[in-house]
Amino acid sequence: MVTMTSASLDLNQIAASGQCFTWKRLADGRWAIPAFDRCLFAAQDGAQLTFSCDEDEFHAVWRAYFDLDGGYDELLRTIDPDDAYLTAAAAYGRGIRILRQSLWEVMVCFLISQNNNITRITRSVDALCQSYGAPLPGGVCRAFPSPDALAQAQESDFQAHGLGYRARYLAALSREMRSGGLDAFAQALHRADDREAHALLTGLYGVGNKVADCILLFGLHRMDAFPSDTHIRRILETHYPQGFPRARYAGMLGAVQQYLFYYDLHGGA
DNA sequence: ACCCAGGATGGTG
DNA sequence: CACCATCATGGG
């Protein structure tokens, strides 16, 4: 058991922020959080957090996963006080962090995310885990299926799980990344700078500009990625017609993007 | 019944 | 280059 307090880590906000699709809320309000073939159980009451693991596991795995050493408090102090919209958005979503999820899980989830809604993405991802992922300790979640596990399925199987036309993309991606392909691709990504990595990603069938940016941000923690989906585009047109001040937030631009996205999704603004 | 969803692809002008 | 139809399916 590990406990901590944090005013800038809110499990409910993270779960609703559209960056991860495999957390499960339990009847008692706790979150079951699967990652890297483990499952963490986490409870939160205000700023008080309780985690089911021991200290060693927490520091070895979950500290990085929740990006506890990220500069979110400093970012919040950096936000332009004259920017009323971003100030409100950041205050509303100040408990959001950019999780350090597994690259493969992020690739698959955001491949499925295109022209889709979060509820249905979550259902599709859950179906993949149920069908192709191994059970995890705790009995709530399953591991995210490996490329080899998914590559054994047919495109029609993915269709049956509700992936729609994206089934073809996932079938192609799984075959591309099986048998060590993912490791090689990941190494190339790690070697590449943001722009090169973006080009490598858009070279994949079914990965365009926006999904590539999501993979950069959520899968590789490239914090200057700024995924622009239908929500972000609408925000920029409405509130930043002369352009968004990206330079001011260099190094944490992705977190800023999440504040904007989350505020548009849940803030009623 | 209708529009929308964390869009991308392939074809056309 | 820019536009545009099409894609599959359910949420609201």
PDB file of C-alpha atoms (C1' of nucleotides) in Angstrom:
ATOM      1  CA  MET A   1       0.000   0.000   0.000  1.00  0.00           C
ATOM      2  CA  VAL A   2       1.284   3.429  -0.948  1.00  0.00           C
ATOM      3  CA  THR A   3      -0.304   6.739  -0.069  1.00  0.00           C
ATOM      4  CA  MET A   4       0.441  10.240  -1.270  1.00  0.00           C
ATOM      5  CA  THR A   5      -1.176  13.631  -1.664  1.00  0.00           C
ATOM      6  CA  SER A   6      -1.257  15.627  -4.846  1.00  0.00           C
ATOM      7  CA  ALA A   7      -3.321  18.553  -6.000  1.00  0.00           C
ATOM      8  CA  SER A   8      -2.256  18.033  -9.620  1.00  0.00           C
ATOM      9  CA  LEU A   9      -3.141  14.377 -10.065  1.00  0.00           C
ATOM     10  CA  ASP A  10      -6.813  13.565 -10.451  1.00  0.00           C
ATOM     11  CA  LEU A  11      -7.646  10.011 -11.435  1.00  0.00           C
ATOM     12  CA  ASN A  12     -11.168  10.840 -12.534  1.00  0.00           C
ATOM     13  CA  GLN A  13      -9.940  13.628 -14.776  1.00  0.00           C
ATOM     14  CA  ILE A  14      -7.231  11.476 -16.313  1.00  0.00           C
ATOM     15  CA  ALA A  15      -9.701   8.675 -16.920  1.00  0.00           C
ATOM     16  CA  ALA A  16     -12.053  11.080 -18.699  1.00  0.00           C
ATOM     17  CA  SER A  17      -9.364  12.913 -20.640  1.00  0.00           C
ATOM     18  CA  GLY A  18      -9.421  10.664 -23.680  1.00  0.00           C
ATOM     19  CA  GLN A  19      -5.795   9.558 -23.508  1.00  0.00           C
ATOM     20  CA  CYS A  20      -6.297   6.068 -22.048  1.00  0.00           C
ATOM     21  CA  PHE A  21      -9.080   3.599 -22.701  1.00  0.00           C
ATOM     22  CA  THR A  22      -8.386   0.613 -20.464  1.00  0.00           C
ATOM     23  CA  TRP A  23      -8.989   1.877 -16.945  1.00  0.00           C
ATOM     24  CA  LYS A  24     -12.001   0.391 -15.178  1.00  0.00           C
ATOM     25  CA  ARG A  25     -13.997   2.050 -12.428  1.00  0.00           C
ATOM     26  CA  LEU A  26     -15.012  -0.350  -9.700  1.00  0.00           C
ATOM     27  CA  ALA A  27     -18.281  -0.268  -7.810  1.00  0.00           C
ATOM     28  CA  ASP A  28     -16.522   1.135  -4.732  1.00  0.00           C
ATOM     29  CA  GLY A  29     -15.158   4.075  -6.744  1.00  0.00           C
ATOM     30  CA  ARG A  30     -11.606   2.803  -7.074  1.00  0.00           C
ATOM     31  CA  TRP A  31      -9.869   2.595 -10.413  1.00  0.00           C
ATOM     32  CA  ALA A  32      -8.329  -0.567 -11.790  1.00  0.00           C
ATOM     33  CA  ILE A  33      -5.415   0.609 -13.889  1.00  0.00           C
ATOM     34  CA  PRO A  34      -3.762  -1.933 -16.172  1.00  0.00           C
ATOM     35  CA  ALA A  35      -0.353  -1.145 -17.631  1.00  0.00           C
ATOM     36  CA  PHE A  36       2.753  -3.083 -18.565  1.00  0.00           C
ATOM     37  CA  ASP A  37       1.178  -6.437 -17.676  1.00  0.00           C
ATOM     38  CA  ARG A  38       0.242  -5.313 -14.179  1.00  0.00           C
ATOM     39  CA  CYS A  39      -2.923  -3.980 -12.619  1.00  0.00           C
ATOM     40  CA  LEU A  40      -2.896  -1.216 -10.042  1.00  0.00           C
ATOM     41  CA  PHE A  41      -5.875  -0.440  -7.839  1.00  0.00           C
ATOM     42  CA  ALA A  42      -6.085   3.220  -6.933  1.00  0.00           C
ATOM     43  CA  ALA A  43      -8.429   5.227  -4.737  1.00  0.00           C
ATOM     44  CA  GLN A  44      -8.682   8.967  -4.417  1.00  0.00           C
ATOM     45  CA  ASP A  45     -10.392  11.199  -1.873  1.00  0.00           C
ATOM     46  CA  GLY A  46      -9.663  14.808  -2.681  1.00  0.00           C
ATOM     47  CA  ALA A  47      -5.899  15.155  -2.818  1.00  0.00           C
ATOM     48  CA  GLN A  48      -5.409  11.878  -0.960  1.00  0.00           C
ATOM     49  CA  LEU A  49      -4.353   8.943  -3.119  1.00  0.00           C
ATOM     50  CA  THR A  50      -4.008   5.310  -2.143  1.00  0.00           C
ATOM     51  CA  PHE A  51      -2.368   2.712  -4.357  1.00  0.00           C
ATOM     52  CA  SER A  52      -2.514  -1.054  -3.944  1.00  0.00           C
ATOM     53  CA  CYS A  53       1.161  -1.729  -4.711  1.00  0.00           C
ATOM     54  CA  ASP A  54       4.199  -1.577  -2.451  1.00  0.00           C
ATOM     55  CA  GLU A  55       6.786   1.198  -2.436  1.00  0.00           C
ATOM     56  CA  ASP A  56       9.222  -0.621  -4.679  1.00  0.00           C
ATOM     57  CA  GLU A  57       6.705  -1.225  -7.428  1.00  0.00           C
ATOM     58  CA  PHE A  58       5.344   2.266  -7.111  1.00  0.00           C
ATOM     59  CA  HIS A  59       8.719   3.853  -7.701  1.00  0.00           C
ATOM     60  CA  ALA A  60       9.750   1.342 -10.350  1.00  0.00           C
ATOM     61  CA  VAL A  61       6.577   1.483 -12.416  1.00  0.00           C
ATOM     62  CA  TRP A  62       3.799   3.829 -11.438  1.00  0.00           C
ATOM     63  CA  ARG A  63       5.741   6.956 -10.581  1.00  0.00           C
ATOM     64  CA  ALA A  64       6.779   7.201 -14.199  1.00  0.00           C
ATOM     65  CA  TYR A  65       3.403   6.050 -15.504  1.00  0.00           C
ATOM     66  CA  PHE A  66       1.623   8.945 -13.795  1.00  0.00           C
ATOM     67  CA  ASP A  67       4.445  11.297 -14.811  1.00  0.00           C
ATOM     68  CA  LEU A  68       4.829  12.424 -11.214  1.00  0.00           C
ATOM     69  CA  ASP A  69       8.066  14.200 -12.024  1.00  0.00           C
ATOM     70  CA  GLY A  70       6.566  16.181 -14.903  1.00  0.00           C
ATOM     71  CA  GLY A  71       6.540  19.945 -14.634  1.00  0.00           C
ATOM     72  CA  TYR A  72       2.812  20.466 -14.305  1.00  0.00           C
ATOM     73  CA  ASP A  73       2.885  22.842 -11.349  1.00  0.00           C
ATOM     74  CA  GLU A  74       5.385  25.022 -13.156  1.00  0.00           C
ATOM     75  CA  LEU A  75       3.278  24.876 -16.306  1.00  0.00           C
ATOM     76  CA  LEU A  76       0.251  26.091 -14.403  1.00  0.00           C
ATOM     77  CA  ARG A  77       2.287  29.061 -13.202  1.00  0.00           C
ATOM     78  CA  THR A  78       3.441  29.744 -16.759  1.00  0.00           C
ATOM     79  CA  ILE A  79      -0.027  30.128 -18.217  1.00  0.00           C
ATOM     80  CA  ASP A  80      -0.676  33.615 -19.497  1.00  0.00           C
ATOM     81  CA  PRO A  81      -3.034  35.296 -16.989  1.00  0.00           C
ATOM     82  CA  ASP A  82      -4.409  37.413 -19.829  1.00  0.00           C
ATOM     83  CA  ASP A  83      -5.483  34.239 -21.636  1.00  0.00           C
ATOM     84  CA  ALA A  84      -8.829  33.802 -19.929  1.00  0.00           C
ATOM     85  CA  TYR A  85      -9.829  30.707 -21.868  1.00  0.00           C
ATOM     86  CA  LEU A  86      -6.661  28.726 -21.209  1.00  0.00           C
ATOM     87  CA  THR A  87      -6.589  29.904 -17.601  1.00  0.00           C
ATOM     88  CA  ALA A  88     -10.081  28.525 -17.127  1.00  0.00           C
ATOM     89  CA  ALA A  89      -9.280  25.320 -19.002  1.00  0.00           C
ATOM     90  CA  ALA A  90      -6.133  24.654 -16.976  1.00  0.00           C
ATOM     91  CA  ALA A  91      -7.894  25.375 -13.697  1.00  0.00           C
ATOM     92  CA  TYR A  92     -10.654  23.000 -14.706  1.00  0.00           C
ATOM     93  CA  GLY A  93      -8.316  20.166 -15.708  1.00  0.00           C
ATOM     94  CA  ARG A  94      -5.361  20.772 -13.415  1.00  0.00           C
ATOM     95  CA  GLY A  95      -5.403  17.125 -12.331  1.00  0.00           C
ATOM     96  CA  ILE A  96      -4.584  15.873 -15.813  1.00  0.00           C
ATOM     97  CA  ARG A  97      -1.219  14.366 -16.574  1.00  0.00           C
ATOM     98  CA  ILE A  98       0.200  12.897 -19.737  1.00  0.00           C
ATOM     99  CA  LEU A  99       0.528   9.254 -18.809  1.00  0.00           C
ATOM    100  CA  ARG A 100       3.545   7.279 -19.941  1.00  0.00           C
ATOM    101  CA  GLN A 101       1.626   4.404 -21.484  1.00  0.00           C
ATOM    102  CA  SER A 102       3.028   1.619 -23.567  1.00  0.00           C
ATOM    103  CA  LEU A 103       3.732   2.616 -27.148  1.00  0.00           C
ATOM    104  CA  TRP A 104       1.886  -0.317 -28.657  1.00  0.00           C
ATOM    105  CA  GLU A 105      -1.263   0.239 -26.638  1.00  0.00           C
ATOM    106  CA  VAL A 106      -1.322   3.881 -27.655  1.00  0.00           C
ATOM    107  CA  MET A 107      -0.748   3.018 -31.305  1.00  0.00           C
ATOM    108  CA  VAL A 108      -3.693   0.635 -31.341  1.00  0.00           C
ATOM    109  CA  CYS A 109      -6.064   2.775 -29.302  1.00  0.00           C
ATOM    110  CA  PHE A 110      -5.533   5.866 -31.387  1.00  0.00           C
ATOM    111  CA  LEU A 111      -5.646   3.952 -34.629  1.00  0.00           C
ATOM    112  CA  ILE A 112      -9.140   2.988 -33.535  1.00  0.00           C
ATOM    113  CA  SER A 113      -9.953   6.484 -32.309  1.00  0.00           C
ATOM    114  CA  GLN A 114     -10.267   8.089 -35.725  1.00  0.00           C
ATOM    115  CA  ASN A 115     -13.700   9.455 -36.557  1.00  0.00           C
ATOM    116  CA  ASN A 116     -14.963   7.706 -33.446  1.00  0.00           C
ATOM    117  CA  ASN A 117     -16.246   8.658 -30.017  1.00  0.00           C
ATOM    118  CA  ILE A 118     -14.622   7.890 -26.686  1.00  0.00           C
ATOM    119  CA  THR A 119     -17.382   5.629 -25.430  1.00  0.00           C
ATOM    120  CA  ARG A 120     -17.190   3.442 -28.484  1.00  0.00           C
ATOM    121  CA  ILE A 121     -13.397   3.470 -28.578  1.00  0.00           C
ATOM    122  CA  THR A 122     -13.376   2.219 -24.998  1.00  0.00           C
ATOM    123  CA  ARG A 123     -15.785  -0.569 -25.859  1.00  0.00           C
ATOM    124  CA  SER A 124     -13.749  -1.668 -28.843  1.00  0.00           C
ATOM    125  CA  VAL A 125     -10.480  -1.648 -26.910  1.00  0.00           C
ATOM    126  CA  ASP A 126     -12.090  -3.603 -24.104  1.00  0.00           C
ATOM    127  CA  ALA A 127     -13.298  -6.188 -26.582  1.00  0.00           C
ATOM    128  CA  LEU A 128      -9.761  -6.574 -27.916  1.00  0.00           C
ATOM    129  CA  CYS A 129      -8.377  -7.055 -24.408  1.00  0.00           C
ATOM    130  CA  GLN A 130     -11.072  -9.562 -23.536  1.00  0.00           C
ATOM    131  CA  SER A 131     -10.547 -11.573 -26.704  1.00  0.00           C
ATOM    132  CA  TYR A 132      -6.775 -11.430 -27.139  1.00  0.00           C
ATOM    133  CA  GLY A 133      -5.264 -10.280 -23.822  1.00  0.00           C
ATOM    134  CA  ALA A 134      -4.148 -12.427 -20.897  1.00  0.00           C
ATOM    135  CA  PRO A 135      -5.845 -12.107 -17.509  1.00  0.00           C
ATOM    136  CA  LEU A 136      -4.082  -9.911 -14.972  1.00  0.00           C
ATOM    137  CA  PRO A 137      -3.831 -10.273 -11.182  1.00  0.00           C
ATOM    138  CA  GLY A 138      -6.898  -8.820  -9.529  1.00  0.00           C
ATOM    139  CA  GLY A 139      -9.247 -10.403 -12.004  1.00  0.00           C
ATOM    140  CA  VAL A 140     -10.635  -7.103 -13.276  1.00  0.00           C
ATOM    141  CA  CYS A 141      -8.489  -6.166 -16.239  1.00  0.00           C
ATOM    142  CA  ARG A 142      -6.702  -8.028 -18.946  1.00  0.00           C
ATOM    143  CA  ALA A 143      -3.327  -7.260 -20.401  1.00  0.00           C
ATOM    144  CA  PHE A 144      -3.249  -5.307 -23.590  1.00  0.00           C
ATOM    145  CA  PRO A 145      -2.774  -7.850 -26.388  1.00  0.00           C
ATOM    146  CA  SER A 146       0.626  -7.991 -28.049  1.00  0.00           C
ATOM    147  CA  PRO A 147       1.145  -7.451 -31.787  1.00  0.00           C
ATOM    148  CA  ASP A 148       1.588 -11.199 -32.224  1.00  0.00           C
ATOM    149  CA  ALA A 149      -1.654 -11.915 -30.399  1.00  0.00           C
ATOM    150  CA  LEU A 150      -3.565  -9.447 -32.555  1.00  0.00           C
ATOM    151  CA  ALA A 151      -1.842 -10.615 -35.721  1.00  0.00           C
ATOM    152  CA  GLN A 152      -3.460 -14.006 -35.271  1.00  0.00           C
ATOM    153  CA  ALA A 153      -6.876 -12.475 -35.715  1.00  0.00           C
ATOM    154  CA  GLN A 154      -8.556 -11.759 -39.005  1.00  0.00           C
ATOM    155  CA  GLU A 155      -9.795  -8.425 -40.213  1.00  0.00           C
ATOM    156  CA  SER A 156     -13.314  -9.822 -39.977  1.00  0.00           C
ATOM    157  CA  ASP A 157     -12.739 -10.582 -36.303  1.00  0.00           C
ATOM    158  CA  PHE A 158     -11.955  -6.936 -35.663  1.00  0.00           C
ATOM    159  CA  GLN A 159     -15.038  -5.938 -37.620  1.00  0.00           C
ATOM    160  CA  ALA A 160     -17.083  -8.183 -35.374  1.00  0.00           C
ATOM    161  CA  HIS A 161     -15.708  -6.261 -32.395  1.00  0.00           C
ATOM    162  CA  GLY A 162     -17.120  -3.059 -33.807  1.00  0.00           C
ATOM    163  CA  LEU A 163     -13.965  -1.544 -35.277  1.00  0.00           C
ATOM    164  CA  GLY A 164     -15.736  -0.806 -38.534  1.00  0.00           C
ATOM    165  CA  TYR A 165     -13.499   0.220 -41.420  1.00  0.00           C
ATOM    166  CA  ARG A 166     -10.577   0.559 -38.975  1.00  0.00           C
ATOM    167  CA  ALA A 167     -10.410  -3.244 -38.791  1.00  0.00           C
ATOM    168  CA  ARG A 168      -8.307  -3.240 -41.927  1.00  0.00           C
ATOM    169  CA  TYR A 169      -5.875  -0.749 -40.418  1.00  0.00           C
ATOM    170  CA  LEU A 170      -5.442  -2.794 -37.251  1.00  0.00           C
ATOM    171  CA  ALA A 171      -4.945  -6.028 -39.175  1.00  0.00           C
ATOM    172  CA  ALA A 172      -2.228  -4.395 -41.259  1.00  0.00           C
ATOM    173  CA  LEU A 173      -0.571  -2.772 -38.245  1.00  0.00           C
ATOM    174  CA  SER A 174      -0.535  -5.981 -36.220  1.00  0.00           C
ATOM    175  CA  ARG A 175       1.086  -7.897 -39.027  1.00  0.00           C
ATOM    176  CA  GLU A 176       3.603  -5.132 -39.546  1.00  0.00           C
ATOM    177  CA  MET A 177       4.554  -5.108 -35.869  1.00  0.00           C
ATOM    178  CA  ARG A 178       4.532  -8.798 -35.037  1.00  0.00           C
ATOM    179  CA  SER A 179       7.638 -10.956 -34.603  1.00  0.00           C
ATOM    180  CA  GLY A 180       9.806  -8.201 -33.231  1.00  0.00           C
ATOM    181  CA  GLY A 181       8.681  -5.610 -35.733  1.00  0.00           C
ATOM    182  CA  LEU A 182       7.421  -3.410 -32.944  1.00  0.00           C
ATOM    183  CA  ASP A 183      10.781  -3.377 -31.170  1.00  0.00           C
ATOM    184  CA  ALA A 184      12.594  -2.352 -34.321  1.00  0.00           C
ATOM    185  CA  PHE A 185      10.032   0.321 -35.077  1.00  0.00           C
ATOM    186  CA  ALA A 186      10.162   1.621 -31.513  1.00  0.00           C
ATOM    187  CA  GLN A 187      13.945   1.881 -31.635  1.00  0.00           C
ATOM    188  CA  ALA A 188      13.733   3.872 -34.841  1.00  0.00           C
ATOM    189  CA  LEU A 189      11.201   6.170 -33.222  1.00  0.00           C
ATOM    190  CA  HIS A 190      13.372   6.712 -30.168  1.00  0.00           C
ATOM    191  CA  ARG A 191      16.308   7.612 -32.374  1.00  0.00           C
ATOM    192  CA  ALA A 192      14.257  10.053 -34.416  1.00  0.00           C
ATOM    193  CA  ASP A 193      13.462  13.632 -33.552  1.00  0.00           C
ATOM    194  CA  ASP A 194       9.836  14.712 -33.378  1.00  0.00           C
ATOM    195  CA  ARG A 195       9.533  15.504 -37.050  1.00  0.00           C
ATOM    196  CA  GLU A 196      11.201  12.311 -38.221  1.00  0.00           C
ATOM    197  CA  ALA A 197       9.169  10.230 -35.803  1.00  0.00           C
ATOM    198  CA  HIS A 198       5.997  11.856 -37.092  1.00  0.00           C
ATOM    199  CA  ALA A 199       6.975  10.886 -40.628  1.00  0.00           C
ATOM    200  CA  LEU A 200       7.684   7.304 -39.575  1.00  0.00           C
ATOM    201  CA  LEU A 201       4.256   7.088 -37.977  1.00  0.00           C
ATOM    202  CA  THR A 202       2.291   8.545 -40.879  1.00  0.00           C
ATOM    203  CA  GLY A 203       3.995   5.957 -43.061  1.00  0.00           C
ATOM    204  CA  LEU A 204       1.838   3.345 -41.346  1.00  0.00           C
ATOM    205  CA  TYR A 205      -1.412   2.407 -43.058  1.00  0.00           C
ATOM    206  CA  GLY A 206      -4.265   4.156 -41.270  1.00  0.00           C
ATOM    207  CA  VAL A 207      -2.073   6.623 -39.366  1.00  0.00           C
ATOM    208  CA  GLY A 208      -2.513  10.214 -40.472  1.00  0.00           C
ATOM    209  CA  ASN A 209      -1.388  13.519 -39.070  1.00  0.00           C
ATOM    210  CA  LYS A 210      -3.606  13.611 -36.018  1.00  0.00           C
ATOM    211  CA  VAL A 211      -3.169  10.013 -34.903  1.00  0.00           C
ATOM    212  CA  ALA A 212       0.588  10.385 -35.362  1.00  0.00           C
ATOM    213  CA  ASP A 213       0.530  13.381 -33.037  1.00  0.00           C
ATOM    214  CA  CYS A 214      -1.422  11.399 -30.450  1.00  0.00           C
ATOM    215  CA  ILE A 215       1.110   8.577 -30.605  1.00  0.00           C
ATOM    216  CA  LEU A 216       3.949  11.054 -30.266  1.00  0.00           C
ATOM    217  CA  LEU A 217       2.342  12.614 -27.204  1.00  0.00           C
ATOM    218  CA  PHE A 218       0.762   9.678 -25.401  1.00  0.00           C
ATOM    219  CA  GLY A 219       3.018   6.868 -26.590  1.00  0.00           C
ATOM    220  CA  LEU A 220       6.418   8.551 -26.769  1.00  0.00           C
ATOM    221  CA  HIS A 221       5.889  11.413 -24.332  1.00  0.00           C
ATOM    222  CA  ARG A 222       6.971  13.973 -26.913  1.00  0.00           C
ATOM    223  CA  MET A 223       5.525  16.846 -24.966  1.00  0.00           C
ATOM    224  CA  ASP A 224       5.531  19.322 -27.827  1.00  0.00           C
ATOM    225  CA  ALA A 225       3.096  17.263 -29.869  1.00  0.00           C
ATOM    226  CA  PHE A 226      -0.198  19.072 -30.275  1.00  0.00           C
ATOM    227  CA  PRO A 227      -2.878  16.735 -31.654  1.00  0.00           C
ATOM    228  CA  SER A 228      -5.522  18.727 -33.474  1.00  0.00           C
ATOM    229  CA  ASP A 229      -8.853  16.942 -33.636  1.00  0.00           C
ATOM    230  CA  THR A 230     -12.318  18.312 -34.232  1.00  0.00           C
ATOM    231  CA  HIS A 231     -12.495  19.747 -30.688  1.00  0.00           C
ATOM    232  CA  ILE A 232      -9.120  21.462 -30.811  1.00  0.00           C
ATOM    233  CA  ARG A 233      -9.793  22.895 -34.249  1.00  0.00           C
ATOM    234  CA  ARG A 234     -13.066  24.357 -33.048  1.00  0.00           C
ATOM    235  CA  ILE A 235     -11.374  25.845 -29.985  1.00  0.00           C
ATOM    236  CA  LEU A 236      -8.613  27.422 -32.055  1.00  0.00           C
ATOM    237  CA  GLU A 237     -11.078  28.893 -34.541  1.00  0.00           C
ATOM    238  CA  THR A 238     -13.291  30.287 -31.816  1.00  0.00           C
ATOM    239  CA  HIS A 239     -10.828  31.463 -29.177  1.00  0.00           C
ATOM    240  CA  TYR A 240      -7.514  31.835 -31.002  1.00  0.00           C
ATOM    241  CA  PRO A 241      -8.364  33.159 -34.483  1.00  0.00           C
ATOM    242  CA  GLN A 242      -4.920  34.794 -34.730  1.00  0.00           C
ATOM    243  CA  GLY A 243      -3.114  31.619 -33.735  1.00  0.00           C
ATOM    244  CA  PHE A 244      -2.301  29.775 -30.530  1.00  0.00           C
ATOM    245  CA  PRO A 245       0.802  30.920 -28.604  1.00  0.00           C
ATOM    246  CA  ARG A 246       2.626  27.618 -28.902  1.00  0.00           C
ATOM    247  CA  ALA A 247       6.088  29.005 -28.243  1.00  0.00           C
ATOM    248  CA  ARG A 248       5.172  30.116 -24.746  1.00  0.00           C
ATOM    249  CA  TYR A 249       4.430  26.536 -23.746  1.00  0.00           C
ATOM    250  CA  ALA A 250       7.295  24.784 -25.507  1.00  0.00           C
ATOM    251  CA  GLY A 251       8.160  21.621 -23.654  1.00  0.00           C
ATOM    252  CA  MET A 252       4.659  21.216 -22.211  1.00  0.00           C
ATOM    253  CA  LEU A 253       2.541  21.947 -25.265  1.00  0.00           C
ATOM    254  CA  GLY A 254       0.937  18.530 -25.151  1.00  0.00           C
ATOM    255  CA  ALA A 255      -0.314  19.085 -21.625  1.00  0.00           C
ATOM    256  CA  VAL A 256      -1.773  22.417 -22.671  1.00  0.00           C
ATOM    257  CA  GLN A 257      -3.537  20.670 -25.515  1.00  0.00           C
ATOM    258  CA  GLN A 258      -5.042  18.240 -23.022  1.00  0.00           C
ATOM    259  CA  TYR A 259      -6.356  21.074 -20.854  1.00  0.00           C
ATOM    260  CA  LEU A 260      -8.069  22.562 -23.894  1.00  0.00           C
ATOM    261  CA  PHE A 261      -9.453  19.243 -25.081  1.00  0.00           C
ATOM    262  CA  TYR A 262     -10.748  18.219 -21.679  1.00  0.00           C
ATOM    263  CA  TYR A 263     -12.330  21.610 -21.046  1.00  0.00           C
ATOM    264  CA  ASP A 264     -14.152  21.485 -24.364  1.00  0.00           C
ATOM    265  CA  LEU A 265     -15.287  17.934 -23.704  1.00  0.00           C
ATOM    266  CA  HIS A 266     -16.456  18.294 -20.108  1.00  0.00           C
ATOM    267  CA  GLY A 267     -16.275  21.932 -19.085  1.00  0.00           C
ATOM    268  CA  GLY A 268     -19.508  23.127 -20.615  1.00  0.00           C
ATOM    269  CA  ALA A 269     -17.742  26.048 -22.218  1.00  0.00           C
TER     270      ALA A 269
ATOM    271  C1'  DA B   1     -34.193  10.603 -38.404  1.00  0.00           C
ATOM    272  C1'  DC B   2     -30.207  13.119 -37.866  1.00  0.00           C
ATOM    273  C1'  DC B   3     -25.621  14.685 -36.849  1.00  0.00           C
ATOM    274  C1'  DC B   4     -21.419  13.762 -34.734  1.00  0.00           C
ATOM    275  C1'  DA B   5     -17.285  11.311 -33.262  1.00  0.00           C
ATOM    276  C1'  DG B   6      -9.684  12.577 -30.559  1.00  0.00           C
ATOM    277  C1'  DG B   7      -9.742  11.142 -39.287  1.00  0.00           C
ATOM    278  C1'  DA B   8      -7.456   8.740 -43.086  1.00  0.00           C
ATOM    279  C1'  DT B   9      -7.417   7.255 -47.691  1.00  0.00           C
ATOM    280  C1'  DG B  10      -7.819   7.428 -52.534  1.00  0.00           C
ATOM    281  C1'  DG B  11      -9.441   9.878 -56.371  1.00  0.00           C
ATOM    282  C1'  DT B  12     -10.207  14.151 -58.882  1.00  0.00           C
ATOM    283  C1'  DG B  13      -9.835  19.085 -60.448  1.00  0.00           C
TER     284       DG B  13
ATOM    285  C1'  DC C   1      -1.567  21.841 -53.984  1.00  0.00           C
ATOM    286  C1'  DA C   2      -6.694  21.709 -52.352  1.00  0.00           C
ATOM    287  C1'  DC C   3     -10.935  19.718 -52.144  1.00  0.00           C
ATOM    288  C1'  DC C   4     -14.113  15.644 -51.702  1.00  0.00           C
ATOM    289  C1'  DA C   5     -16.628  11.199 -51.416  1.00  0.00           C
ATOM    290  C1'  DT C   6     -16.194   7.318 -48.773  1.00  0.00           C
ATOM    291  C1'  DC C   7     -15.355   4.451 -45.040  1.00  0.00           C
ATOM    292  C1'  DA C   8     -18.558   1.383 -40.302  1.00  0.00           C
ATOM    293  C1'  DT C   9     -20.981   2.072 -36.472  1.00  0.00           C
ATOM    294  C1'  DG C  10     -23.008   3.614 -32.352  1.00  0.00           C
ATOM    295  C1'  DG C  11     -23.672   7.796 -29.071  1.00  0.00           C
ATOM    296  C1'  DG C  12     -26.495  11.574 -28.027  1.00  0.00           C
TER     297       DG C  12
END
